[in-house]
PDB file of C-alpha atoms and ligand atoms in Angstrom:
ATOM      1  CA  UNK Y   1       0.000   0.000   0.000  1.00 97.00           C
ATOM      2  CA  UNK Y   2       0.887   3.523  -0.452  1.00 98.00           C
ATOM      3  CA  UNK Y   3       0.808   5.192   2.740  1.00 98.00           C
ATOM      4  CA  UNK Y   4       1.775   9.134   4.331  1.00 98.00           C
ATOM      5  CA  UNK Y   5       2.812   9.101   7.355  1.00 98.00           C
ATOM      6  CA  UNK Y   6       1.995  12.215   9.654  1.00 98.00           C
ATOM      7  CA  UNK Y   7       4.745  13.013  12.282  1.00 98.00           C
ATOM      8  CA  UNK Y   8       7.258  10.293  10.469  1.00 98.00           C
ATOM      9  CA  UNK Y   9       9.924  11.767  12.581  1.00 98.00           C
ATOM     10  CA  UNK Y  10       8.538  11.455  16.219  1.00 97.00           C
ATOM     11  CA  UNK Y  11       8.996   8.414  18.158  1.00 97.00           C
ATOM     12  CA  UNK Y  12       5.433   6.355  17.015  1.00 98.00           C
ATOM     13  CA  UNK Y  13       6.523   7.703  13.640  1.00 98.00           C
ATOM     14  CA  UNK Y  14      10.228   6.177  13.079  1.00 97.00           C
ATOM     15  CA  UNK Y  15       9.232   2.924  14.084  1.00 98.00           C
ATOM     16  CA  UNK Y  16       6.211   2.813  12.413  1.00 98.00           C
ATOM     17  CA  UNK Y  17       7.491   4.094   8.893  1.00 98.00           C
ATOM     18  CA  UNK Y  18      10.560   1.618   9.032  1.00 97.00           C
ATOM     19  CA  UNK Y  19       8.326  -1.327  10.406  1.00 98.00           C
ATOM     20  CA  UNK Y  20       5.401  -0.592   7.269  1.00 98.00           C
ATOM     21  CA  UNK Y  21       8.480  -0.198   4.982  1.00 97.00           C
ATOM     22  CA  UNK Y  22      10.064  -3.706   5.899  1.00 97.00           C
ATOM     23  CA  UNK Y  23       6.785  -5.020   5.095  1.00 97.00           C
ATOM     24  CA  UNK Y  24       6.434  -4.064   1.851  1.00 97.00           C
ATOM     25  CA  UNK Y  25       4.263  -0.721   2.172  1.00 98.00           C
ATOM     26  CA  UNK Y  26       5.676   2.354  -0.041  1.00 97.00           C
ATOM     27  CA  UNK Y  27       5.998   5.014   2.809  1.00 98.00           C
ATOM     28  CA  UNK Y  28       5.743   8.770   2.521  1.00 98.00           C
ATOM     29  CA  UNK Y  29       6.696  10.570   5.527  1.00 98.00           C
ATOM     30  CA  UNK Y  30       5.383  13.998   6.738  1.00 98.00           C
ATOM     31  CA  UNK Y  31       6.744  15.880   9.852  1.00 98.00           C
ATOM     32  CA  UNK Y  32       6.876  19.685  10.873  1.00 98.00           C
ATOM     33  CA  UNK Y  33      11.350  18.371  10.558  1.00 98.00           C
ATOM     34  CA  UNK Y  34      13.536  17.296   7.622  1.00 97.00           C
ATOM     35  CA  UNK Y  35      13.561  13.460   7.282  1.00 97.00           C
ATOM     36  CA  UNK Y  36      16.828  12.108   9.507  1.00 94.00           C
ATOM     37  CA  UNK Y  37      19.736  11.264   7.088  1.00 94.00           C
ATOM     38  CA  UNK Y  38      19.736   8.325   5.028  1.00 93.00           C
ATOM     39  CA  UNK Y  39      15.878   8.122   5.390  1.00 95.00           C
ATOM     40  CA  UNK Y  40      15.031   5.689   2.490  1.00 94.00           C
ATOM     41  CA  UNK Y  41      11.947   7.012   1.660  1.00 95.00           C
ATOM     42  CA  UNK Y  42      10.371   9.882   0.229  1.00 96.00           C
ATOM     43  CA  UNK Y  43       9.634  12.949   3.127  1.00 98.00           C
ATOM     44  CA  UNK Y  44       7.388  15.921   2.796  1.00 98.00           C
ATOM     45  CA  UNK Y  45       8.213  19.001   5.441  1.00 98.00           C
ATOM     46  CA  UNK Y  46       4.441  20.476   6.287  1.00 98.00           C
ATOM     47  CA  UNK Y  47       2.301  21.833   9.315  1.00 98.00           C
ATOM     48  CA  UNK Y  48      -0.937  19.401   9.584  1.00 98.00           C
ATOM     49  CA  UNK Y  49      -2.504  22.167  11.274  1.00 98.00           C
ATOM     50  CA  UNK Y  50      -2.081  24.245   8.048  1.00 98.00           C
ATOM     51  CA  UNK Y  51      -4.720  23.235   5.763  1.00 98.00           C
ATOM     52  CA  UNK Y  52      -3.355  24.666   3.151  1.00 98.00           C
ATOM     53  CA  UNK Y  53       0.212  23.100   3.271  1.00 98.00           C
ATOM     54  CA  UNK Y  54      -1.463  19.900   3.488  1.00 98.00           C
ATOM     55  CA  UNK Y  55      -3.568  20.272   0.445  1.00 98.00           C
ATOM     56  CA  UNK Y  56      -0.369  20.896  -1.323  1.00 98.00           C
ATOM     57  CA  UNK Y  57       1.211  17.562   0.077  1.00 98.00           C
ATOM     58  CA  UNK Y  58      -1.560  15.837  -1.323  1.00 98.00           C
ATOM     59  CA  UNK Y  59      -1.785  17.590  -5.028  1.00 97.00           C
ATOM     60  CA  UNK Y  60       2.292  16.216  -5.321  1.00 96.00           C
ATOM     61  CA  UNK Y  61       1.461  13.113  -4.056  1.00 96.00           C
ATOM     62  CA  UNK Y  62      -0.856  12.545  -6.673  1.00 91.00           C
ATOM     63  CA  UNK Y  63       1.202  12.726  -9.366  1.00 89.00           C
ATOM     64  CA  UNK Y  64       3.143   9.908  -8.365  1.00 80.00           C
ATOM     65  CA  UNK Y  65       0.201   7.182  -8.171  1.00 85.00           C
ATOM     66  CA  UNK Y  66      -2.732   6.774  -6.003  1.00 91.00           C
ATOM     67  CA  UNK Y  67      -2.188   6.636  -2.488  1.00 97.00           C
ATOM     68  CA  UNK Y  68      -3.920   4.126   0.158  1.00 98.00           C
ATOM     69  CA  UNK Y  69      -4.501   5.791   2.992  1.00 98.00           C
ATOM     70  CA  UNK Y  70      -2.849   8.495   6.017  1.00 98.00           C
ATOM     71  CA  UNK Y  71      -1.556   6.564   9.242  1.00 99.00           C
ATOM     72  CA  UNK Y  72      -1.874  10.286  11.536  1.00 98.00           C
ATOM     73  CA  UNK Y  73       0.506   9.993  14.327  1.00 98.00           C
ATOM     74  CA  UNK Y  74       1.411  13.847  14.539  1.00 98.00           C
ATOM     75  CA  UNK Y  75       0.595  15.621  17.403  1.00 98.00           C
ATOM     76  CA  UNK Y  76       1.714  16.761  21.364  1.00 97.00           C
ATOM     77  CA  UNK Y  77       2.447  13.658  23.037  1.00 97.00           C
ATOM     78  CA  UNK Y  78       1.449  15.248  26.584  1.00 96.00           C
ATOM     79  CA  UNK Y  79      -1.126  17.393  28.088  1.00 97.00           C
ATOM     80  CA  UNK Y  80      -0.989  21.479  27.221  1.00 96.00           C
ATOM     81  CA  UNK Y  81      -3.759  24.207  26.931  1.00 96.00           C
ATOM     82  CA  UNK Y  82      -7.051  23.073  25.699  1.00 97.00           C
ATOM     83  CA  UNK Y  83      -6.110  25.707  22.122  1.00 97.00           C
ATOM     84  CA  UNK Y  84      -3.165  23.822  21.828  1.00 97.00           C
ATOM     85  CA  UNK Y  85      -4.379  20.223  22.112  1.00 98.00           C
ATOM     86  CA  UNK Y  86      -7.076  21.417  19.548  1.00 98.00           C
ATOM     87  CA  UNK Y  87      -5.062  22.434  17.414  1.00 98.00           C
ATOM     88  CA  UNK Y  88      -3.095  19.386  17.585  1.00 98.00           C
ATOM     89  CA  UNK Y  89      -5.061  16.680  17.322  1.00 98.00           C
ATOM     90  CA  UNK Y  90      -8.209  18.082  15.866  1.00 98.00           C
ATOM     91  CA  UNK Y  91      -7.465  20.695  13.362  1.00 98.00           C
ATOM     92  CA  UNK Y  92      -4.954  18.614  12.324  1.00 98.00           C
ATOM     93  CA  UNK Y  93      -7.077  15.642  11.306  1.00 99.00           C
ATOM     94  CA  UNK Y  94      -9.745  17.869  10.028  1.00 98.00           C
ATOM     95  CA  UNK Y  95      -6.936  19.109   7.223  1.00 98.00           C
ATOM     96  CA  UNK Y  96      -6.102  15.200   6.383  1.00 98.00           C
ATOM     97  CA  UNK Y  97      -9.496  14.410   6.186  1.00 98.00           C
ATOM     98  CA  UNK Y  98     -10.593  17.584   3.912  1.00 98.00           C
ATOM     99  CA  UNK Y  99      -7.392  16.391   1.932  1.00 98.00           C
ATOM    100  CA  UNK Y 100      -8.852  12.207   1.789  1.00 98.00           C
ATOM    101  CA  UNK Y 101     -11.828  13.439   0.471  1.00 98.00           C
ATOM    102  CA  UNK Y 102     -10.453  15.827  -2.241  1.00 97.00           C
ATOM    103  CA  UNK Y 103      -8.509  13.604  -3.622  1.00 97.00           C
ATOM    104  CA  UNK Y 104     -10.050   9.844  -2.688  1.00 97.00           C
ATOM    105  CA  UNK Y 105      -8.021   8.708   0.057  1.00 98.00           C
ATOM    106  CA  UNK Y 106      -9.973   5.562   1.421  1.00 98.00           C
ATOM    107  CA  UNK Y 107      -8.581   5.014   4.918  1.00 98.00           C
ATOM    108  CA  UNK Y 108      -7.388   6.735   8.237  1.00 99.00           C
ATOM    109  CA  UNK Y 109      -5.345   5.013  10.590  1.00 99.00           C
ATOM    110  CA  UNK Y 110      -5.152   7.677  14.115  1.00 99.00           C
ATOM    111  CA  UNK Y 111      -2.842   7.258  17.012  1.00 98.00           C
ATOM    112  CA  UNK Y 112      -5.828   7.837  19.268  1.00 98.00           C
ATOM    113  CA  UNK Y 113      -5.445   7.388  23.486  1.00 98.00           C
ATOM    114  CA  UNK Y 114      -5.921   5.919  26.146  1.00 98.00           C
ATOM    115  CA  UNK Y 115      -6.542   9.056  27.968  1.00 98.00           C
ATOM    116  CA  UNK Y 116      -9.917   9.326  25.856  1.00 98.00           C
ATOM    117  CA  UNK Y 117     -11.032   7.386  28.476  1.00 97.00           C
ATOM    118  CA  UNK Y 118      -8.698   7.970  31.225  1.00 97.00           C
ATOM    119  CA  UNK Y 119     -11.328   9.037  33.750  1.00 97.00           C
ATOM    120  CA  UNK Y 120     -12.812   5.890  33.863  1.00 96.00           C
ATOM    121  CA  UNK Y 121     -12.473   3.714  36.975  1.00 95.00           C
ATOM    122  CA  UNK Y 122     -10.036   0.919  36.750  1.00 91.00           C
ATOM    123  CA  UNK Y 123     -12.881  -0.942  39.132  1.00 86.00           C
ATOM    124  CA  UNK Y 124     -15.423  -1.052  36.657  1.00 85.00           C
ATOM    125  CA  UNK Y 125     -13.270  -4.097  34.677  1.00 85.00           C
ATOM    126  CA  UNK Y 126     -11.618  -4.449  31.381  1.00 87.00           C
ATOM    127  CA  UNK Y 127     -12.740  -1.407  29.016  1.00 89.00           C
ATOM    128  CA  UNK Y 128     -14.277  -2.507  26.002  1.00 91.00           C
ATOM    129  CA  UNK Y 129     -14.157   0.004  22.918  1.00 88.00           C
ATOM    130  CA  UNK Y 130     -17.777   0.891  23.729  1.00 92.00           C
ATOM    131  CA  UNK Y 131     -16.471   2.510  26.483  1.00 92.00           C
ATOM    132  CA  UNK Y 132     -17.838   6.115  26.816  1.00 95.00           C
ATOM    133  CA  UNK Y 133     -15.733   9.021  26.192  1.00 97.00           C
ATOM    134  CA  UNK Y 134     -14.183   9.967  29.616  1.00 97.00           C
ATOM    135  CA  UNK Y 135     -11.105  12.050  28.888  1.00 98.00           C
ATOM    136  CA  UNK Y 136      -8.698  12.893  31.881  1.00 98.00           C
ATOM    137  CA  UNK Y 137      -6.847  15.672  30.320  1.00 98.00           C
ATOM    138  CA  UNK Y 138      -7.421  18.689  27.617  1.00 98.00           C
ATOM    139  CA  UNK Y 139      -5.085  15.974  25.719  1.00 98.00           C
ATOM    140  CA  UNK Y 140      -7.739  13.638  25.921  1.00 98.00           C
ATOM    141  CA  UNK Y 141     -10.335  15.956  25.397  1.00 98.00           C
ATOM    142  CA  UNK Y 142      -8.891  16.687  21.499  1.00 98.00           C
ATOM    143  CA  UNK Y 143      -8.164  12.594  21.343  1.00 98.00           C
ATOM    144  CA  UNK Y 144     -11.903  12.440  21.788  1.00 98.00           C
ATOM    145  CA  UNK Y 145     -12.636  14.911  19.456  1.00 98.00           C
ATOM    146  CA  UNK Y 146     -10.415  13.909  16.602  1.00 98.00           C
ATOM    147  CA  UNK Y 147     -12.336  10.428  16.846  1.00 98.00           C
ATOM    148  CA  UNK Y 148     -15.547  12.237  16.792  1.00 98.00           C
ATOM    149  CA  UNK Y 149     -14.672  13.390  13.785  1.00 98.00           C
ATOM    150  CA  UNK Y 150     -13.071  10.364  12.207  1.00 98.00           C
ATOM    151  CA  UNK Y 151     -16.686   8.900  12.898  1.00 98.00           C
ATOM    152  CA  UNK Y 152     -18.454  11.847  11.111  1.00 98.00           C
ATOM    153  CA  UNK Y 153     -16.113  11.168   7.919  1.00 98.00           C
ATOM    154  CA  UNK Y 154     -16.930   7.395   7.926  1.00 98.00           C
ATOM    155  CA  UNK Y 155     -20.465   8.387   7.973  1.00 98.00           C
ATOM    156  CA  UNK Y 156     -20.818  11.339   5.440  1.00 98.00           C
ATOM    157  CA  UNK Y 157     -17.745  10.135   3.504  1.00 98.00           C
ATOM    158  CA  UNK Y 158     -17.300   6.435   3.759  1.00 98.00           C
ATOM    159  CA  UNK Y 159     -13.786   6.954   4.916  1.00 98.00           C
ATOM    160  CA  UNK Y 160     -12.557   3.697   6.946  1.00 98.00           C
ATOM    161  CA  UNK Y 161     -11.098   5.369  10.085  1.00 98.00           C
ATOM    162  CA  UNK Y 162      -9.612   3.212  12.789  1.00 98.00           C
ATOM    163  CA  UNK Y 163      -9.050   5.192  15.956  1.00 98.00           C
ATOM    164  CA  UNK Y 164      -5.870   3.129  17.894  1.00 98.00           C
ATOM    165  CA  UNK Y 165      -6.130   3.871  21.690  1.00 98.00           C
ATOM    166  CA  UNK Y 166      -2.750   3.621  22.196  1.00 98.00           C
ATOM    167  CA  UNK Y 167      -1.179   2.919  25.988  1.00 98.00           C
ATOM    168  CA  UNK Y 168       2.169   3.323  26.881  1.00 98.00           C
ATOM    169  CA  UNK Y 169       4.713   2.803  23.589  1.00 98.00           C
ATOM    170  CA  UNK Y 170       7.828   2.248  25.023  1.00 98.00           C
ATOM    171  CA  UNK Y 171      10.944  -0.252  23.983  1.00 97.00           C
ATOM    172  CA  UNK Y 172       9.747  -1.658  27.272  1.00 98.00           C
ATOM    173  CA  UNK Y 173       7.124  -1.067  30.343  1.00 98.00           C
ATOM    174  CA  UNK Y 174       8.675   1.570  32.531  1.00 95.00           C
ATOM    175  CA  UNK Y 175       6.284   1.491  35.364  1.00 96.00           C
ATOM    176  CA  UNK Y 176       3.827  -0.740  37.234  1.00 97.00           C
ATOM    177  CA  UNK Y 177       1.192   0.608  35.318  1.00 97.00           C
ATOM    178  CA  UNK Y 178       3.390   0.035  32.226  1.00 97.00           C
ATOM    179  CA  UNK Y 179       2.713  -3.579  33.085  1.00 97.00           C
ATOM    180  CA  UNK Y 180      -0.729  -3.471  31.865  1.00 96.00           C
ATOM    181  CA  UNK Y 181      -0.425  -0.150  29.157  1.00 97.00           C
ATOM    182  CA  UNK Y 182       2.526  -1.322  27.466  1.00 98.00           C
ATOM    183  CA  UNK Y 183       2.630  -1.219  23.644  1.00 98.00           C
ATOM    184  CA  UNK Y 184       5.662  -2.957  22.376  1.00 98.00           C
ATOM    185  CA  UNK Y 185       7.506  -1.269  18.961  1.00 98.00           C
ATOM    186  CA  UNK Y 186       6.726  -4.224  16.935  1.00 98.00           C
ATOM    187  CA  UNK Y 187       3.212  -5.131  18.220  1.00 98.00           C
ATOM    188  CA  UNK Y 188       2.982  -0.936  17.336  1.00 98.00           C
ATOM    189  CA  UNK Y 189       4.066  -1.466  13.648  1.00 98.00           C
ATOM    190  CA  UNK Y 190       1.765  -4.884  14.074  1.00 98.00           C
ATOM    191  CA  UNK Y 191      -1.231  -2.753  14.821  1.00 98.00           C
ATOM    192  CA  UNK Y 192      -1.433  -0.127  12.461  1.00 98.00           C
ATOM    193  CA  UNK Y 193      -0.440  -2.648   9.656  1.00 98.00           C
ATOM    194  CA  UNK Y 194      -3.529  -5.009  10.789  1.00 98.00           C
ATOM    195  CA  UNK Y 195      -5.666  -1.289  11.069  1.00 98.00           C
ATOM    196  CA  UNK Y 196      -4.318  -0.353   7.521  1.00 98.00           C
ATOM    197  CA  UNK Y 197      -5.242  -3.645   5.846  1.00 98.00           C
ATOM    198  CA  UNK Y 198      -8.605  -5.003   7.561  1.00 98.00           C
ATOM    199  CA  UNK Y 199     -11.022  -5.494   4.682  1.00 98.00           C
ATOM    200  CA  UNK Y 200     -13.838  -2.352   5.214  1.00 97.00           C
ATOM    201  CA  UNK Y 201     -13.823  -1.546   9.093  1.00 98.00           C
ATOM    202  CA  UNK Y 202     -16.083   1.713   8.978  1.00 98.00           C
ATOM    203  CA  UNK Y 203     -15.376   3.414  11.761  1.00 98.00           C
ATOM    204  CA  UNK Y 204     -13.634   1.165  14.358  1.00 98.00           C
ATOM    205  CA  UNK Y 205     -11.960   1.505  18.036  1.00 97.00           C
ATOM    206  CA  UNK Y 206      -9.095  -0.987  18.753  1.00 97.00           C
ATOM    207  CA  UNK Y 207      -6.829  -0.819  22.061  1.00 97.00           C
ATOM    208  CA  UNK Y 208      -3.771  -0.345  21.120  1.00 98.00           C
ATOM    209  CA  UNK Y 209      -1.425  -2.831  23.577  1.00 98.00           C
ATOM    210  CA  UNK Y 210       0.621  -5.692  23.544  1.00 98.00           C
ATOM    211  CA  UNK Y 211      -0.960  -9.172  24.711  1.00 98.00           C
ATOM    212  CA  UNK Y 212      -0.076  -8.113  28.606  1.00 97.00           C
ATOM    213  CA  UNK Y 213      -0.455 -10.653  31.120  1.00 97.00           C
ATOM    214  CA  UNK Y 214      -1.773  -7.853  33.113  1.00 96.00           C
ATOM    215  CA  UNK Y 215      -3.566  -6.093  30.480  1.00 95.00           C
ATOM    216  CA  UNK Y 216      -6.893  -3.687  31.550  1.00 91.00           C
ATOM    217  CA  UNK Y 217      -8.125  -3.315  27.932  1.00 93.00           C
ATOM    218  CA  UNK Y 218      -9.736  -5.856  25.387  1.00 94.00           C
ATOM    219  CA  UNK Y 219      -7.865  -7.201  22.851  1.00 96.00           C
ATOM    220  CA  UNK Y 220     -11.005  -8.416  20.591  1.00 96.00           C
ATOM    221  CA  UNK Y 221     -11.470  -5.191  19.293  1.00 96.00           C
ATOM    222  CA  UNK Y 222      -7.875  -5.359  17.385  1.00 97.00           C
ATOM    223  CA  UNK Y 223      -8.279  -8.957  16.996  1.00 97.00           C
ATOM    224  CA  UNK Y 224     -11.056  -8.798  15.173  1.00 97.00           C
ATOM    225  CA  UNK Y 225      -9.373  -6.179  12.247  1.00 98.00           C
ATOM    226  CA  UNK Y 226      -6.525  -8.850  12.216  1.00 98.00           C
ATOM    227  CA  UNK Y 227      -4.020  -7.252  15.433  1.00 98.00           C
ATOM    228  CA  UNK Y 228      -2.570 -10.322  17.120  1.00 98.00           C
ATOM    229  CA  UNK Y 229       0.031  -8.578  19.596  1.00 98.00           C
ATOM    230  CA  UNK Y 230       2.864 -11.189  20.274  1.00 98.00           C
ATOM    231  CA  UNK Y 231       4.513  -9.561  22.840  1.00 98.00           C
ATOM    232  CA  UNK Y 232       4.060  -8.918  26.924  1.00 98.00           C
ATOM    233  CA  UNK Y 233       4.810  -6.815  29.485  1.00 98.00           C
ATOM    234  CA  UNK Y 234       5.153  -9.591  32.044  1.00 98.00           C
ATOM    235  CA  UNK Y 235       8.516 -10.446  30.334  1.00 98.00           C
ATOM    236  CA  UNK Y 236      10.229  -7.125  31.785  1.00 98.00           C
ATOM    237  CA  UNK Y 237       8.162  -7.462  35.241  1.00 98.00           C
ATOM    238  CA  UNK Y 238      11.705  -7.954  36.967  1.00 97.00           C
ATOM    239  CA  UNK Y 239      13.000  -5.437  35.591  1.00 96.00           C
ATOM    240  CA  UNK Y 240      10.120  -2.540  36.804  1.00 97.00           C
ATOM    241  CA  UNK Y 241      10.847  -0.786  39.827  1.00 95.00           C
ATOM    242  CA  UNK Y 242       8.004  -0.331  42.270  1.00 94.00           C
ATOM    243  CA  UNK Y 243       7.013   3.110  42.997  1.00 94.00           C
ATOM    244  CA  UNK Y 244       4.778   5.549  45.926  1.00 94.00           C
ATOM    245  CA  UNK Y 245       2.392   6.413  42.595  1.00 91.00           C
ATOM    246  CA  UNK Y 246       1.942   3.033  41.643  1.00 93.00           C
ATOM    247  CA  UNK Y 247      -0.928   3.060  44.039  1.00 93.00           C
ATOM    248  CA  UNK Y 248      -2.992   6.571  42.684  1.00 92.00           C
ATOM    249  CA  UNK Y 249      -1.804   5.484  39.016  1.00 91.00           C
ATOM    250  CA  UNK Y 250      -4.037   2.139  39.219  1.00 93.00           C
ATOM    251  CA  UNK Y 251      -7.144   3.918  40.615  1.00 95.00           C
ATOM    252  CA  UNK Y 252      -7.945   5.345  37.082  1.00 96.00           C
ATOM    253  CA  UNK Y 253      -7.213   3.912  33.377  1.00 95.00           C
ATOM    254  CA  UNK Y 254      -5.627   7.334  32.975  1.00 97.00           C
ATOM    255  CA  UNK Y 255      -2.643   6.698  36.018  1.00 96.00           C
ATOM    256  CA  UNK Y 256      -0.427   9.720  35.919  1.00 94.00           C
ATOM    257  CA  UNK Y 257      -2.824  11.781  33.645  1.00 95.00           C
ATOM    258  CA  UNK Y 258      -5.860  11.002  35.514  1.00 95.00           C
ATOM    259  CA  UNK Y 259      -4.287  12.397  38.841  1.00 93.00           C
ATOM    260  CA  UNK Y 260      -4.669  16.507  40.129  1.00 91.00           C
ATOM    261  CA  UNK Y 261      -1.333  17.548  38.967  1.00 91.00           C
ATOM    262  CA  UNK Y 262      -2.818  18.216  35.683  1.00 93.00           C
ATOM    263  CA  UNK Y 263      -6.157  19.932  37.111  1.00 94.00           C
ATOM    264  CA  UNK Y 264      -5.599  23.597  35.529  1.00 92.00           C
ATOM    265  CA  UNK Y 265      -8.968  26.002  34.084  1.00 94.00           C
ATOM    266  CA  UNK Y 266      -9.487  25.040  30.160  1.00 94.00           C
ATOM    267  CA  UNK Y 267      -8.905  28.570  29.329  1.00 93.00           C
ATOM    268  CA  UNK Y 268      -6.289  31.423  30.012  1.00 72.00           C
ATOM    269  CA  UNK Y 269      -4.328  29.343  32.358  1.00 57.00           C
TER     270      UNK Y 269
HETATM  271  C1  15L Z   1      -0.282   8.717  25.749  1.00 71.36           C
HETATM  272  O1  15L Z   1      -1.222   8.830  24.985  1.00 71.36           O
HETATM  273  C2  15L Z   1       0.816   9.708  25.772  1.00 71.36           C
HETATM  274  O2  15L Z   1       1.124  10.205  24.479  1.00 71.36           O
HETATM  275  C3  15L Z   1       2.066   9.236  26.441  1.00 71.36           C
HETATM  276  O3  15L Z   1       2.812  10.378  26.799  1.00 71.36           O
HETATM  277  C4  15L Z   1       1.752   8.386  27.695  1.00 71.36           C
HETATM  278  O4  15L Z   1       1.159   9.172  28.672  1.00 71.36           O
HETATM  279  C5  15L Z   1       0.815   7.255  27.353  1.00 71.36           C
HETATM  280  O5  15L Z   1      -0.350   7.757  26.736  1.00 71.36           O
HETATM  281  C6  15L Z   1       0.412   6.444  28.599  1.00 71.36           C
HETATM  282  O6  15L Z   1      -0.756   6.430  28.977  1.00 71.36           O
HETATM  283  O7  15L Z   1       1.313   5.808  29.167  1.00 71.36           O
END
């Protein structure tokens, strides 16, 4: 498949675009930064936010063949101002999805969060992706949104959008809570291949973890578009130091995001 690849040079992004490469996909990257030396494949330099630049990513692309869909992993990795988060996560994949349907892009694959429902009680048992939207953060606020309108593009547009709730992508878990949250690099290139490639999802919701032996999300979701994680957490559990927030950080699906060190007003703070 020929794919773009939004934020190519961030740290979802390099291991995505080399993983999809090895596999056979023709990769385009895109990133805000010039593509690292000796990147292999082709690299556009453009603002998501900036309709307009992205437009003009897509009217060179299509000169050079049709391309298969936009794997969006741009964005602020952490919490910031409610403008900024919008900006970041929802303008953005308004432009790319303006762009799919102007020139007949089929599919969006979006680094979505777990912090989209990172208020929700850990009690209330293994979140399914029927799970109600329950940010923790203005981050997870704009993860909801961007999904929200991933759905309304499915529906108006018949864009296949799979929103990937991604937990904690790491080269290994760093916490306790990592235990459960981890996302292994090469169940990460594992997902959004299976996402890319699963025959007419509409609008879908997977988890995005490895097969953790302590794992707090379902799995069928992903399973059923074809992710079969083959890694887990458990295998580093010697290796995880215990820590005094390990306690707070399993009351909420959130953990560090979901606690009142990020409690700040939505506006003008
Ligand atoms: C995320 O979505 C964040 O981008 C990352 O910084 C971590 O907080 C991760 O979730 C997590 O929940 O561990």
């Amino acid at each position: 498949m020929r794919v773009l690849v939004t934020g190519a040079a961030g740290s979802l992004g390099r291991v995505v675009t080399v993983g999809l490469a090895e596999r056979g996909h023709d990769v385009v990257g895109l990133d805000l930064v010039p593509a690292p030396d000796g990147t292999p494949f082709a690299w556009h330099e453009a603002d998501c936010a900036d309709a307009d630049a992205v437009e003009a990513v897509f009217a060179a692309l299509s000169t050079g063949g049709r391309l298969d869909a936009v794997v969006h992993l741009a964005g602020l990795p952490e919490e910031a101002s409610l403008p900024d988060e919008l900006t970041s996560h929802v303008i953005t994949t308004a432009a790319l999805l303006d762009a799919m349907v102007a020139h007949r892009v089929p599919r969006l694959v979006y680094a979505s969060s777990n912090h989209a429902v990172g208020r929700t009680p850990r009690a209330d048992g293994e979140l399914t992706e029927h799970a109600l939207p329950r940010p923790d953060t203005y981050y997870g606020v704009a993860k909801v949104a961007a999904e929200a309108l991933m759905r309304l593009f499915a529906d108006r547009h018949g864009i296949d959008a799979v929103a990937c709730r991604i937990g904690s992508f790491l080269e290994e878990p760093a916490s306790v809570r990592g235990l459960s949250t981890w996302l292994s690099h090469g169940d990460g290139v594992r997902m959004v291949e299976a996402a890319l490639t699963a025959p007419a999802p509409g609008f879908a919701v997977l988890y995005g973890i490895s097969a953790n032996t302590r794992a707090w999300w379902d799995l069928e979701p992903g399973r059923r578009l074809g992710y079969e994680p083959q890694d887990d957490a458990e295998d580093f559990a010697d290796r995880v130091e215990p820590s005094p927030d390990d306690e707070v950080e399993a009351e909420l699906v959130g953990g560090p995001f979901a606690t009142e060190q990020f409690h700040r007003p939505a506006l003008g703070g």
